[in-house]
Amino acid sequence: MDIILVQTVVNGLMVGMIYVLMAIGFTMVFGIMRIVNFAHGEFYMAGAFLFAILYGSNGLPFSISVLLAIGATALLGLLMERIVFRKFRGNELNGMIASVGVALILQNSALLMWGSSARTVPPVVSGVLSVGGIVFPWSRLVVIIGAIVAVVSLNLLIGHTRIGRAMRAVAQDAEIAQVQGIRVDVIFPVAFVLGVSLAGFAGVLMAPVLSVSPFIGLAPTLKAFVIVVIGGLGSVPGAVAGGLLIGLIESFAGTFVSASLSEILQFLVVIAVVLLRPQGLLGRKEREA
């Protein structure tokens, strides 16, 4: 097989895994709380900034910086859930409007605390790995390995633990889950904190690859939204499929046509999915009243 084609597929899958990580947190919050969280990218930004300060500016060890950055993002998510999002569970329109307000608050808070200048973070590992002529930048491999570990861990949590089964039950029908003895008032904040922590972890992973500023949250939010529309709102497998599909579209468009065509192709895919399968590739149809 042509090595350029193989390299393009590999690049697409690597980029796609980053999108998967962002989209899973986004779709989890919607699937369980019925909130389209347009502040999701700001939690990504918070994770990236905290990691940049701890690891890049203060020189703390990598593992400690990662844990502290994710922990602080999780606490920020818990605070926002209690102050804002708890009031809008199940109210999709008002929840979406509130999330835009939270996004503006977090973005401007970062601007006040850390300024508008972009920061760079030194790579955890530099250089490239070459296998049969296919190049794997180590900085990207760290991101991919981290994303795979997070997705597998989440899958084990949801599929093989008591709280994971409770989260799936609440996502299917919160009222019936509550009748069966599941404490939905506990499951909601757990799901929200878990979702934004995944966004914060994505920010941590991407901080050494991209520059960090208060304005980096918008693009990942829009990308996550596109992915979950393609895969199906509330569907974790759909987020994985959608993320990898978008990564491949970007890679093929950038290699063989033009990077500027990538965005057009992505939205053409979104339009096609909405027209042909409104619930998304792997989403479930809403029950009719």
PDB file of C-alpha atoms in Angstrom:
ATOM      1  CA  MET A   1       0.000   0.000   0.000  1.00  0.00           C
ATOM      2  CA  ASP A   2       1.244   3.491  -0.786  1.00  0.00           C
ATOM      3  CA  ILE A   3       3.161   4.818   2.183  1.00  0.00           C
ATOM      4  CA  ILE A   4       1.581   8.280   1.867  1.00  0.00           C
ATOM      5  CA  LEU A   5      -1.878   6.725   2.144  1.00  0.00           C
ATOM      6  CA  VAL A   6      -0.854   4.729   5.229  1.00  0.00           C
ATOM      7  CA  GLN A   7       0.725   7.815   6.822  1.00  0.00           C
ATOM      8  CA  THR A   8      -2.463   9.777   6.125  1.00  0.00           C
ATOM      9  CA  VAL A   9      -4.597   7.119   7.821  1.00  0.00           C
ATOM     10  CA  VAL A  10      -2.232   7.001  10.813  1.00  0.00           C
ATOM     11  CA  ASN A  11      -2.269  10.803  11.129  1.00  0.00           C
ATOM     12  CA  GLY A  12      -6.063  10.815  10.921  1.00  0.00           C
ATOM     13  CA  LEU A  13      -6.421   8.211  13.649  1.00  0.00           C
ATOM     14  CA  MET A  14      -3.977  10.093  15.897  1.00  0.00           C
ATOM     15  CA  VAL A  15      -5.881  13.372  15.515  1.00  0.00           C
ATOM     16  CA  GLY A  16      -9.167  11.497  15.845  1.00  0.00           C
ATOM     17  CA  MET A  17      -8.227  10.078  19.252  1.00  0.00           C
ATOM     18  CA  ILE A  18      -7.768  13.605  20.580  1.00  0.00           C
ATOM     19  CA  TYR A  19     -11.240  14.508  19.353  1.00  0.00           C
ATOM     20  CA  VAL A  20     -12.646  11.322  20.863  1.00  0.00           C
ATOM     21  CA  LEU A  21     -11.439  12.353  24.307  1.00  0.00           C
ATOM     22  CA  MET A  22     -13.132  15.745  24.035  1.00  0.00           C
ATOM     23  CA  ALA A  23     -16.349  14.382  22.571  1.00  0.00           C
ATOM     24  CA  ILE A  24     -16.851  11.615  25.154  1.00  0.00           C
ATOM     25  CA  GLY A  25     -17.005  14.092  28.040  1.00  0.00           C
ATOM     26  CA  PHE A  26     -19.346  16.323  26.067  1.00  0.00           C
ATOM     27  CA  THR A  27     -21.734  13.513  25.164  1.00  0.00           C
ATOM     28  CA  MET A  28     -21.679  12.005  28.676  1.00  0.00           C
ATOM     29  CA  VAL A  29     -22.915  15.253  30.214  1.00  0.00           C
ATOM     30  CA  PHE A  30     -25.696  15.468  27.643  1.00  0.00           C
ATOM     31  CA  GLY A  31     -26.642  11.797  27.873  1.00  0.00           C
ATOM     32  CA  ILE A  32     -27.077  11.855  31.646  1.00  0.00           C
ATOM     33  CA  MET A  33     -27.944  15.475  32.500  1.00  0.00           C
ATOM     34  CA  ARG A  34     -29.534  16.495  29.159  1.00  0.00           C
ATOM     35  CA  ILE A  35     -27.323  19.606  29.059  1.00  0.00           C
ATOM     36  CA  VAL A  36     -25.473  20.716  25.918  1.00  0.00           C
ATOM     37  CA  ASN A  37     -22.412  22.104  27.683  1.00  0.00           C
ATOM     38  CA  PHE A  38     -20.933  24.846  25.517  1.00  0.00           C
ATOM     39  CA  ALA A  39     -18.467  25.566  28.347  1.00  0.00           C
ATOM     40  CA  HIS A  40     -16.840  22.177  27.740  1.00  0.00           C
ATOM     41  CA  GLY A  41     -13.910  23.773  25.880  1.00  0.00           C
ATOM     42  CA  GLU A  42     -13.257  26.155  28.766  1.00  0.00           C
ATOM     43  CA  PHE A  43     -12.623  23.165  31.049  1.00  0.00           C
ATOM     44  CA  TYR A  44     -10.200  21.950  28.366  1.00  0.00           C
ATOM     45  CA  MET A  45      -8.576  25.408  28.512  1.00  0.00           C
ATOM     46  CA  ALA A  46      -8.433  25.301  32.332  1.00  0.00           C
ATOM     47  CA  GLY A  47      -6.702  21.913  32.302  1.00  0.00           C
ATOM     48  CA  ALA A  48      -4.188  23.121  29.722  1.00  0.00           C
ATOM     49  CA  PHE A  49      -3.438  26.346  31.611  1.00  0.00           C
ATOM     50  CA  LEU A  50      -3.020  24.643  34.982  1.00  0.00           C
ATOM     51  CA  PHE A  51      -0.662  22.091  33.441  1.00  0.00           C
ATOM     52  CA  ALA A  52       1.285  24.882  31.689  1.00  0.00           C
ATOM     53  CA  ILE A  53       1.768  26.690  35.003  1.00  0.00           C
ATOM     54  CA  LEU A  54       2.616  23.616  37.067  1.00  0.00           C
ATOM     55  CA  TYR A  55       4.801  21.745  34.574  1.00  0.00           C
ATOM     56  CA  GLY A  56       5.968  24.461  32.174  1.00  0.00           C
ATOM     57  CA  SER A  57       6.467  27.453  34.498  1.00  0.00           C
ATOM     58  CA  ASN A  58       7.162  25.883  37.906  1.00  0.00           C
ATOM     59  CA  GLY A  59       8.900  22.706  36.767  1.00  0.00           C
ATOM     60  CA  LEU A  60       6.880  20.230  38.848  1.00  0.00           C
ATOM     61  CA  PRO A  61       7.226  16.555  37.819  1.00  0.00           C
ATOM     62  CA  PHE A  62       5.039  15.541  34.899  1.00  0.00           C
ATOM     63  CA  SER A  63       2.882  13.014  36.775  1.00  0.00           C
ATOM     64  CA  ILE A  64       2.235  15.382  39.708  1.00  0.00           C
ATOM     65  CA  SER A  65       1.401  18.222  37.323  1.00  0.00           C
ATOM     66  CA  VAL A  66      -1.085  16.015  35.460  1.00  0.00           C
ATOM     67  CA  LEU A  67      -2.826  14.869  38.650  1.00  0.00           C
ATOM     68  CA  LEU A  68      -3.022  18.388  40.116  1.00  0.00           C
ATOM     69  CA  ALA A  69      -4.309  19.906  36.860  1.00  0.00           C
ATOM     70  CA  ILE A  70      -7.023  17.251  36.450  1.00  0.00           C
ATOM     71  CA  GLY A  71      -7.942  17.458  40.143  1.00  0.00           C
ATOM     72  CA  ALA A  72      -8.304  21.238  40.000  1.00  0.00           C
ATOM     73  CA  THR A  73     -10.397  20.981  36.817  1.00  0.00           C
ATOM     74  CA  ALA A  74     -12.638  18.417  38.507  1.00  0.00           C
ATOM     75  CA  LEU A  75     -13.137  20.732  41.500  1.00  0.00           C
ATOM     76  CA  LEU A  76     -13.961  23.607  39.152  1.00  0.00           C
ATOM     77  CA  GLY A  77     -16.496  21.352  37.425  1.00  0.00           C
ATOM     78  CA  LEU A  78     -18.067  20.358  40.760  1.00  0.00           C
ATOM     79  CA  LEU A  79     -18.345  24.038  41.709  1.00  0.00           C
ATOM     80  CA  MET A  80     -20.028  24.943  38.402  1.00  0.00           C
ATOM     81  CA  GLU A  81     -22.383  21.963  38.685  1.00  0.00           C
ATOM     82  CA  ARG A  82     -23.513  23.019  42.133  1.00  0.00           C
ATOM     83  CA  ILE A  83     -23.813  26.754  41.390  1.00  0.00           C
ATOM     84  CA  VAL A  84     -25.184  26.700  37.826  1.00  0.00           C
ATOM     85  CA  PHE A  85     -25.878  23.424  36.043  1.00  0.00           C
ATOM     86  CA  ARG A  86     -27.788  21.674  38.855  1.00  0.00           C
ATOM     87  CA  LYS A  87     -30.629  24.162  38.340  1.00  0.00           C
ATOM     88  CA  PHE A  88     -30.974  23.291  34.642  1.00  0.00           C
ATOM     89  CA  ARG A  89     -30.923  19.486  34.595  1.00  0.00           C
ATOM     90  CA  GLY A  90     -33.273  18.243  31.912  1.00  0.00           C
ATOM     91  CA  ASN A  91     -33.935  21.772  30.628  1.00  0.00           C
ATOM     92  CA  GLU A  92     -31.952  21.634  27.403  1.00  0.00           C
ATOM     93  CA  LEU A  93     -32.533  25.215  26.193  1.00  0.00           C
ATOM     94  CA  ASN A  94     -31.876  26.994  29.493  1.00  0.00           C
ATOM     95  CA  GLY A  95     -28.985  24.665  30.268  1.00  0.00           C
ATOM     96  CA  MET A  96     -27.393  25.503  26.928  1.00  0.00           C
ATOM     97  CA  ILE A  97     -27.792  29.247  27.528  1.00  0.00           C
ATOM     98  CA  ALA A  98     -26.340  28.896  31.035  1.00  0.00           C
ATOM     99  CA  SER A  99     -23.355  26.984  29.654  1.00  0.00           C
ATOM    100  CA  VAL A 100     -22.569  29.852  27.279  1.00  0.00           C
ATOM    101  CA  GLY A 101     -22.551  32.181  30.309  1.00  0.00           C
ATOM    102  CA  VAL A 102     -20.232  29.820  32.187  1.00  0.00           C
ATOM    103  CA  ALA A 103     -17.929  29.707  29.159  1.00  0.00           C
ATOM    104  CA  LEU A 104     -17.660  33.504  29.106  1.00  0.00           C
ATOM    105  CA  ILE A 105     -17.028  33.634  32.871  1.00  0.00           C
ATOM    106  CA  LEU A 106     -14.265  31.021  32.717  1.00  0.00           C
ATOM    107  CA  GLN A 107     -12.650  32.546  29.640  1.00  0.00           C
ATOM    108  CA  ASN A 108     -12.574  36.067  31.086  1.00  0.00           C
ATOM    109  CA  SER A 109     -11.415  34.789  34.479  1.00  0.00           C
ATOM    110  CA  ALA A 110      -8.452  33.141  32.747  1.00  0.00           C
ATOM    111  CA  LEU A 111      -7.807  36.366  30.880  1.00  0.00           C
ATOM    112  CA  LEU A 112      -7.711  38.350  34.146  1.00  0.00           C
ATOM    113  CA  MET A 113      -5.513  35.833  35.975  1.00  0.00           C
ATOM    114  CA  TRP A 114      -3.060  34.807  33.270  1.00  0.00           C
ATOM    115  CA  GLY A 115      -3.262  37.498  30.566  1.00  0.00           C
ATOM    116  CA  SER A 116      -3.887  37.130  26.843  1.00  0.00           C
ATOM    117  CA  SER A 117      -0.397  36.024  25.809  1.00  0.00           C
ATOM    118  CA  ALA A 118      -0.048  32.482  24.503  1.00  0.00           C
ATOM    119  CA  ARG A 119       2.169  30.136  26.525  1.00  0.00           C
ATOM    120  CA  THR A 120       4.239  27.255  25.268  1.00  0.00           C
ATOM    121  CA  VAL A 121       4.900  24.100  27.256  1.00  0.00           C
ATOM    122  CA  PRO A 122       8.055  22.016  26.729  1.00  0.00           C
ATOM    123  CA  PRO A 123       7.351  18.570  25.212  1.00  0.00           C
ATOM    124  CA  VAL A 124       7.346  15.611  27.547  1.00  0.00           C
ATOM    125  CA  VAL A 125       9.230  13.571  24.929  1.00  0.00           C
ATOM    126  CA  SER A 126      10.818  15.033  21.795  1.00  0.00           C
ATOM    127  CA  GLY A 127      11.805  13.471  18.468  1.00  0.00           C
ATOM    128  CA  VAL A 128      10.007  10.994  16.219  1.00  0.00           C
ATOM    129  CA  LEU A 129       9.574   7.224  15.944  1.00  0.00           C
ATOM    130  CA  SER A 130       9.942   5.906  12.388  1.00  0.00           C
ATOM    131  CA  VAL A 131       8.528   2.463  11.533  1.00  0.00           C
ATOM    132  CA  GLY A 132       8.798   1.292   7.918  1.00  0.00           C
ATOM    133  CA  GLY A 133       8.937   4.859   6.690  1.00  0.00           C
ATOM    134  CA  ILE A 134       5.846   5.903   8.692  1.00  0.00           C
ATOM    135  CA  VAL A 135       6.626   8.716  11.120  1.00  0.00           C
ATOM    136  CA  PHE A 136       5.137   8.924  14.615  1.00  0.00           C
ATOM    137  CA  PRO A 137       6.060  12.154  16.489  1.00  0.00           C
ATOM    138  CA  TRP A 138       6.655  11.219  20.145  1.00  0.00           C
ATOM    139  CA  SER A 139       4.724  14.296  21.312  1.00  0.00           C
ATOM    140  CA  ARG A 140       1.671  12.991  19.443  1.00  0.00           C
ATOM    141  CA  LEU A 141       2.196   9.426  20.632  1.00  0.00           C
ATOM    142  CA  VAL A 142       2.062  10.624  24.254  1.00  0.00           C
ATOM    143  CA  VAL A 143      -1.291  12.237  23.469  1.00  0.00           C
ATOM    144  CA  ILE A 144      -2.608   9.113  21.747  1.00  0.00           C
ATOM    145  CA  ILE A 145      -1.475   6.765  24.513  1.00  0.00           C
ATOM    146  CA  GLY A 146      -3.003   9.058  27.139  1.00  0.00           C
ATOM    147  CA  ALA A 147      -6.284   9.258  25.213  1.00  0.00           C
ATOM    148  CA  ILE A 148      -6.460   5.464  24.762  1.00  0.00           C
ATOM    149  CA  VAL A 149      -5.786   4.877  28.472  1.00  0.00           C
ATOM    150  CA  ALA A 150      -8.541   7.361  29.374  1.00  0.00           C
ATOM    151  CA  VAL A 151     -11.083   5.815  26.974  1.00  0.00           C
ATOM    152  CA  VAL A 152     -10.331   2.245  28.121  1.00  0.00           C
ATOM    153  CA  SER A 153     -10.496   3.282  31.797  1.00  0.00           C
ATOM    154  CA  LEU A 154     -13.826   5.019  31.215  1.00  0.00           C
ATOM    155  CA  ASN A 155     -15.171   1.956  29.402  1.00  0.00           C
ATOM    156  CA  LEU A 156     -14.189  -0.248  32.350  1.00  0.00           C
ATOM    157  CA  LEU A 157     -15.779   2.217  34.783  1.00  0.00           C
ATOM    158  CA  ILE A 158     -19.066   2.394  32.892  1.00  0.00           C
ATOM    159  CA  GLY A 159     -19.272  -1.274  31.985  1.00  0.00           C
ATOM    160  CA  HIS A 160     -17.933  -3.043  35.060  1.00  0.00           C
ATOM    161  CA  THR A 161     -18.611  -0.956  38.174  1.00  0.00           C
ATOM    162  CA  ARG A 162     -21.703  -0.270  40.244  1.00  0.00           C
ATOM    163  CA  ILE A 163     -21.586   3.469  39.673  1.00  0.00           C
ATOM    164  CA  GLY A 164     -21.078   2.891  35.949  1.00  0.00           C
ATOM    165  CA  ARG A 165     -24.215   0.723  35.793  1.00  0.00           C
ATOM    166  CA  ALA A 166     -26.081   3.406  37.724  1.00  0.00           C
ATOM    167  CA  MET A 167     -24.924   6.058  35.237  1.00  0.00           C
ATOM    168  CA  ARG A 168     -26.167   3.933  32.326  1.00  0.00           C
ATOM    169  CA  ALA A 169     -29.523   3.454  34.047  1.00  0.00           C
ATOM    170  CA  VAL A 170     -29.919   7.200  34.648  1.00  0.00           C
ATOM    171  CA  ALA A 171     -28.954   7.934  31.036  1.00  0.00           C
ATOM    172  CA  GLN A 172     -31.712   5.582  29.829  1.00  0.00           C
ATOM    173  CA  ASP A 173     -34.446   6.904  32.145  1.00  0.00           C
ATOM    174  CA  ALA A 174     -33.705   8.966  35.250  1.00  0.00           C
ATOM    175  CA  GLU A 175     -37.201   8.579  36.745  1.00  0.00           C
ATOM    176  CA  ILE A 176     -37.250   4.791  36.490  1.00  0.00           C
ATOM    177  CA  ALA A 177     -33.687   4.655  37.802  1.00  0.00           C
ATOM    178  CA  GLN A 178     -34.742   6.698  40.833  1.00  0.00           C
ATOM    179  CA  VAL A 179     -37.723   4.397  41.474  1.00  0.00           C
ATOM    180  CA  GLN A 180     -35.290   1.473  41.464  1.00  0.00           C
ATOM    181  CA  GLY A 181     -33.293   3.107  44.251  1.00  0.00           C
ATOM    182  CA  ILE A 182     -30.540   4.832  42.315  1.00  0.00           C
ATOM    183  CA  ARG A 183     -29.630   8.222  43.786  1.00  0.00           C
ATOM    184  CA  VAL A 184     -29.774  10.416  40.701  1.00  0.00           C
ATOM    185  CA  ASP A 185     -28.797  13.443  42.820  1.00  0.00           C
ATOM    186  CA  VAL A 186     -25.411  11.738  43.277  1.00  0.00           C
ATOM    187  CA  ILE A 187     -25.081  10.409  39.721  1.00  0.00           C
ATOM    188  CA  PHE A 188     -25.603  13.833  38.077  1.00  0.00           C
ATOM    189  CA  PRO A 189     -22.593  15.605  39.672  1.00  0.00           C
ATOM    190  CA  VAL A 190     -20.445  12.486  39.280  1.00  0.00           C
ATOM    191  CA  ALA A 191     -21.213  12.401  35.537  1.00  0.00           C
ATOM    192  CA  PHE A 192     -20.604  16.127  35.134  1.00  0.00           C
ATOM    193  CA  VAL A 193     -17.295  16.089  37.008  1.00  0.00           C
ATOM    194  CA  LEU A 194     -16.181  13.012  35.059  1.00  0.00           C
ATOM    195  CA  GLY A 195     -17.114  14.678  31.762  1.00  0.00           C
ATOM    196  CA  VAL A 196     -15.270  17.950  32.416  1.00  0.00           C
ATOM    197  CA  SER A 197     -12.301  16.045  33.864  1.00  0.00           C
ATOM    198  CA  LEU A 198     -11.940  14.293  30.505  1.00  0.00           C
ATOM    199  CA  ALA A 199     -11.916  17.735  28.856  1.00  0.00           C
ATOM    200  CA  GLY A 200      -9.276  18.900  31.352  1.00  0.00           C
ATOM    201  CA  PHE A 201      -7.182  15.795  30.643  1.00  0.00           C
ATOM    202  CA  ALA A 202      -7.434  16.502  26.903  1.00  0.00           C
ATOM    203  CA  GLY A 203      -6.149  20.028  27.615  1.00  0.00           C
ATOM    204  CA  VAL A 204      -3.255  18.619  29.647  1.00  0.00           C
ATOM    205  CA  LEU A 205      -2.292  16.271  26.811  1.00  0.00           C
ATOM    206  CA  MET A 206      -2.516  18.967  24.154  1.00  0.00           C
ATOM    207  CA  ALA A 207      -0.701  21.726  26.093  1.00  0.00           C
ATOM    208  CA  PRO A 208       2.796  20.612  24.946  1.00  0.00           C
ATOM    209  CA  VAL A 209       1.559  20.246  21.346  1.00  0.00           C
ATOM    210  CA  LEU A 210      -0.309  23.547  20.939  1.00  0.00           C
ATOM    211  CA  SER A 211       0.185  26.956  22.567  1.00  0.00           C
ATOM    212  CA  VAL A 212      -2.070  27.733  25.553  1.00  0.00           C
ATOM    213  CA  SER A 213      -4.202  30.871  25.855  1.00  0.00           C
ATOM    214  CA  PRO A 214      -7.610  31.812  27.357  1.00  0.00           C
ATOM    215  CA  PHE A 215      -9.172  31.529  23.889  1.00  0.00           C
ATOM    216  CA  ILE A 216      -8.335  27.900  23.001  1.00  0.00           C
ATOM    217  CA  GLY A 217     -11.627  26.478  24.279  1.00  0.00           C
ATOM    218  CA  LEU A 218     -13.971  27.494  21.449  1.00  0.00           C
ATOM    219  CA  ALA A 219     -12.577  25.285  18.677  1.00  0.00           C
ATOM    220  CA  PRO A 220     -12.610  22.045  20.761  1.00  0.00           C
ATOM    221  CA  THR A 221     -16.188  22.787  21.875  1.00  0.00           C
ATOM    222  CA  LEU A 222     -17.398  23.201  18.297  1.00  0.00           C
ATOM    223  CA  LYS A 223     -15.467  20.104  17.234  1.00  0.00           C
ATOM    224  CA  ALA A 224     -16.963  18.051  20.075  1.00  0.00           C
ATOM    225  CA  PHE A 225     -20.447  19.279  19.141  1.00  0.00           C
ATOM    226  CA  VAL A 226     -19.968  18.275  15.489  1.00  0.00           C
ATOM    227  CA  ILE A 227     -18.671  14.858  16.530  1.00  0.00           C
ATOM    228  CA  VAL A 228     -21.516  14.041  18.890  1.00  0.00           C
ATOM    229  CA  VAL A 229     -24.095  15.154  16.309  1.00  0.00           C
ATOM    230  CA  ILE A 230     -22.499  12.722  13.858  1.00  0.00           C
ATOM    231  CA  GLY A 231     -22.135   9.911  16.395  1.00  0.00           C
ATOM    232  CA  GLY A 232     -25.362  10.539  18.290  1.00  0.00           C
ATOM    233  CA  LEU A 233     -25.946  12.802  21.297  1.00  0.00           C
ATOM    234  CA  GLY A 234     -25.444  10.787  24.473  1.00  0.00           C
ATOM    235  CA  SER A 235     -23.710   7.874  22.743  1.00  0.00           C
ATOM    236  CA  VAL A 236     -20.151   7.122  23.905  1.00  0.00           C
ATOM    237  CA  PRO A 237     -19.503   4.629  21.047  1.00  0.00           C
ATOM    238  CA  GLY A 238     -20.896   7.280  18.692  1.00  0.00           C
ATOM    239  CA  ALA A 239     -18.399   9.826  20.050  1.00  0.00           C
ATOM    240  CA  VAL A 240     -15.559   7.386  19.351  1.00  0.00           C
ATOM    241  CA  ALA A 241     -16.787   6.699  15.797  1.00  0.00           C
ATOM    242  CA  GLY A 242     -17.447  10.388  15.096  1.00  0.00           C
ATOM    243  CA  GLY A 243     -14.074  11.495  16.474  1.00  0.00           C
ATOM    244  CA  LEU A 244     -12.132   9.019  14.368  1.00  0.00           C
ATOM    245  CA  LEU A 245     -14.204   9.908  11.280  1.00  0.00           C
ATOM    246  CA  ILE A 246     -13.516  13.637  11.697  1.00  0.00           C
ATOM    247  CA  GLY A 247      -9.814  12.938  12.258  1.00  0.00           C
ATOM    248  CA  LEU A 248      -9.645  10.931   9.013  1.00  0.00           C
ATOM    249  CA  ILE A 249     -11.539  13.615   7.063  1.00  0.00           C
ATOM    250  CA  GLU A 250      -9.103  16.278   8.281  1.00  0.00           C
ATOM    251  CA  SER A 251      -6.085  14.154   7.467  1.00  0.00           C
ATOM    252  CA  PHE A 252      -7.213  13.157   3.958  1.00  0.00           C
ATOM    253  CA  ALA A 253      -8.410  16.665   3.081  1.00  0.00           C
ATOM    254  CA  GLY A 254      -5.163  18.222   4.332  1.00  0.00           C
ATOM    255  CA  THR A 255      -2.975  15.713   2.481  1.00  0.00           C
ATOM    256  CA  PHE A 256      -4.728  15.315  -0.859  1.00  0.00           C
ATOM    257  CA  VAL A 257      -6.847  18.453  -1.340  1.00  0.00           C
ATOM    258  CA  SER A 258      -6.668  21.469   0.973  1.00  0.00           C
ATOM    259  CA  ALA A 259      -6.846  21.951   4.730  1.00  0.00           C
ATOM    260  CA  SER A 260      -9.440  24.684   4.199  1.00  0.00           C
ATOM    261  CA  LEU A 261     -11.745  22.100   2.559  1.00  0.00           C
ATOM    262  CA  SER A 262     -11.745  20.015   5.734  1.00  0.00           C
ATOM    263  CA  GLU A 263     -14.248  22.217   7.579  1.00  0.00           C
ATOM    264  CA  ILE A 264     -16.607  22.183   4.588  1.00  0.00           C
ATOM    265  CA  LEU A 265     -16.454  18.384   4.352  1.00  0.00           C
ATOM    266  CA  GLN A 266     -17.128  18.015   8.079  1.00  0.00           C
ATOM    267  CA  PHE A 267     -20.283  20.098   7.930  1.00  0.00           C
ATOM    268  CA  LEU A 268     -21.432  18.299   4.777  1.00  0.00           C
ATOM    269  CA  VAL A 269     -21.143  15.063   6.757  1.00  0.00           C
ATOM    270  CA  VAL A 270     -23.129  16.626   9.611  1.00  0.00           C
ATOM    271  CA  ILE A 271     -25.878  17.730   7.212  1.00  0.00           C
ATOM    272  CA  ALA A 272     -26.006  14.274   5.598  1.00  0.00           C
ATOM    273  CA  VAL A 273     -26.263  12.549   8.993  1.00  0.00           C
ATOM    274  CA  VAL A 274     -28.983  14.929  10.213  1.00  0.00           C
ATOM    275  CA  LEU A 275     -30.998  14.343   7.034  1.00  0.00           C
ATOM    276  CA  LEU A 276     -30.552  10.567   6.795  1.00  0.00           C
ATOM    277  CA  ARG A 277     -30.221   9.550  10.451  1.00  0.00           C
ATOM    278  CA  PRO A 278     -31.262  12.393  12.811  1.00  0.00           C
ATOM    279  CA  GLN A 279     -30.326  10.431  15.936  1.00  0.00           C
ATOM    280  CA  GLY A 280     -26.709  10.096  14.719  1.00  0.00           C
ATOM    281  CA  LEU A 281     -24.761   7.080  13.492  1.00  0.00           C
ATOM    282  CA  LEU A 282     -24.952   5.197  16.815  1.00  0.00           C
ATOM    283  CA  GLY A 283     -27.546   7.231  18.717  1.00  0.00           C
ATOM    284  CA  ARG A 284     -30.962   6.091  19.893  1.00  0.00           C
ATOM    285  CA  LYS A 285     -34.252   7.529  18.655  1.00  0.00           C
ATOM    286  CA  GLU A 286     -36.088   9.670  21.180  1.00  0.00           C
ATOM    287  CA  ARG A 287     -39.219   8.023  22.466  1.00  0.00           C
ATOM    288  CA  GLU A 288     -42.411   9.491  21.071  1.00  0.00           C
ATOM    289  CA  ALA A 289     -44.820  10.955  23.603  1.00  0.00           C
TER     290      ALA A 289
END
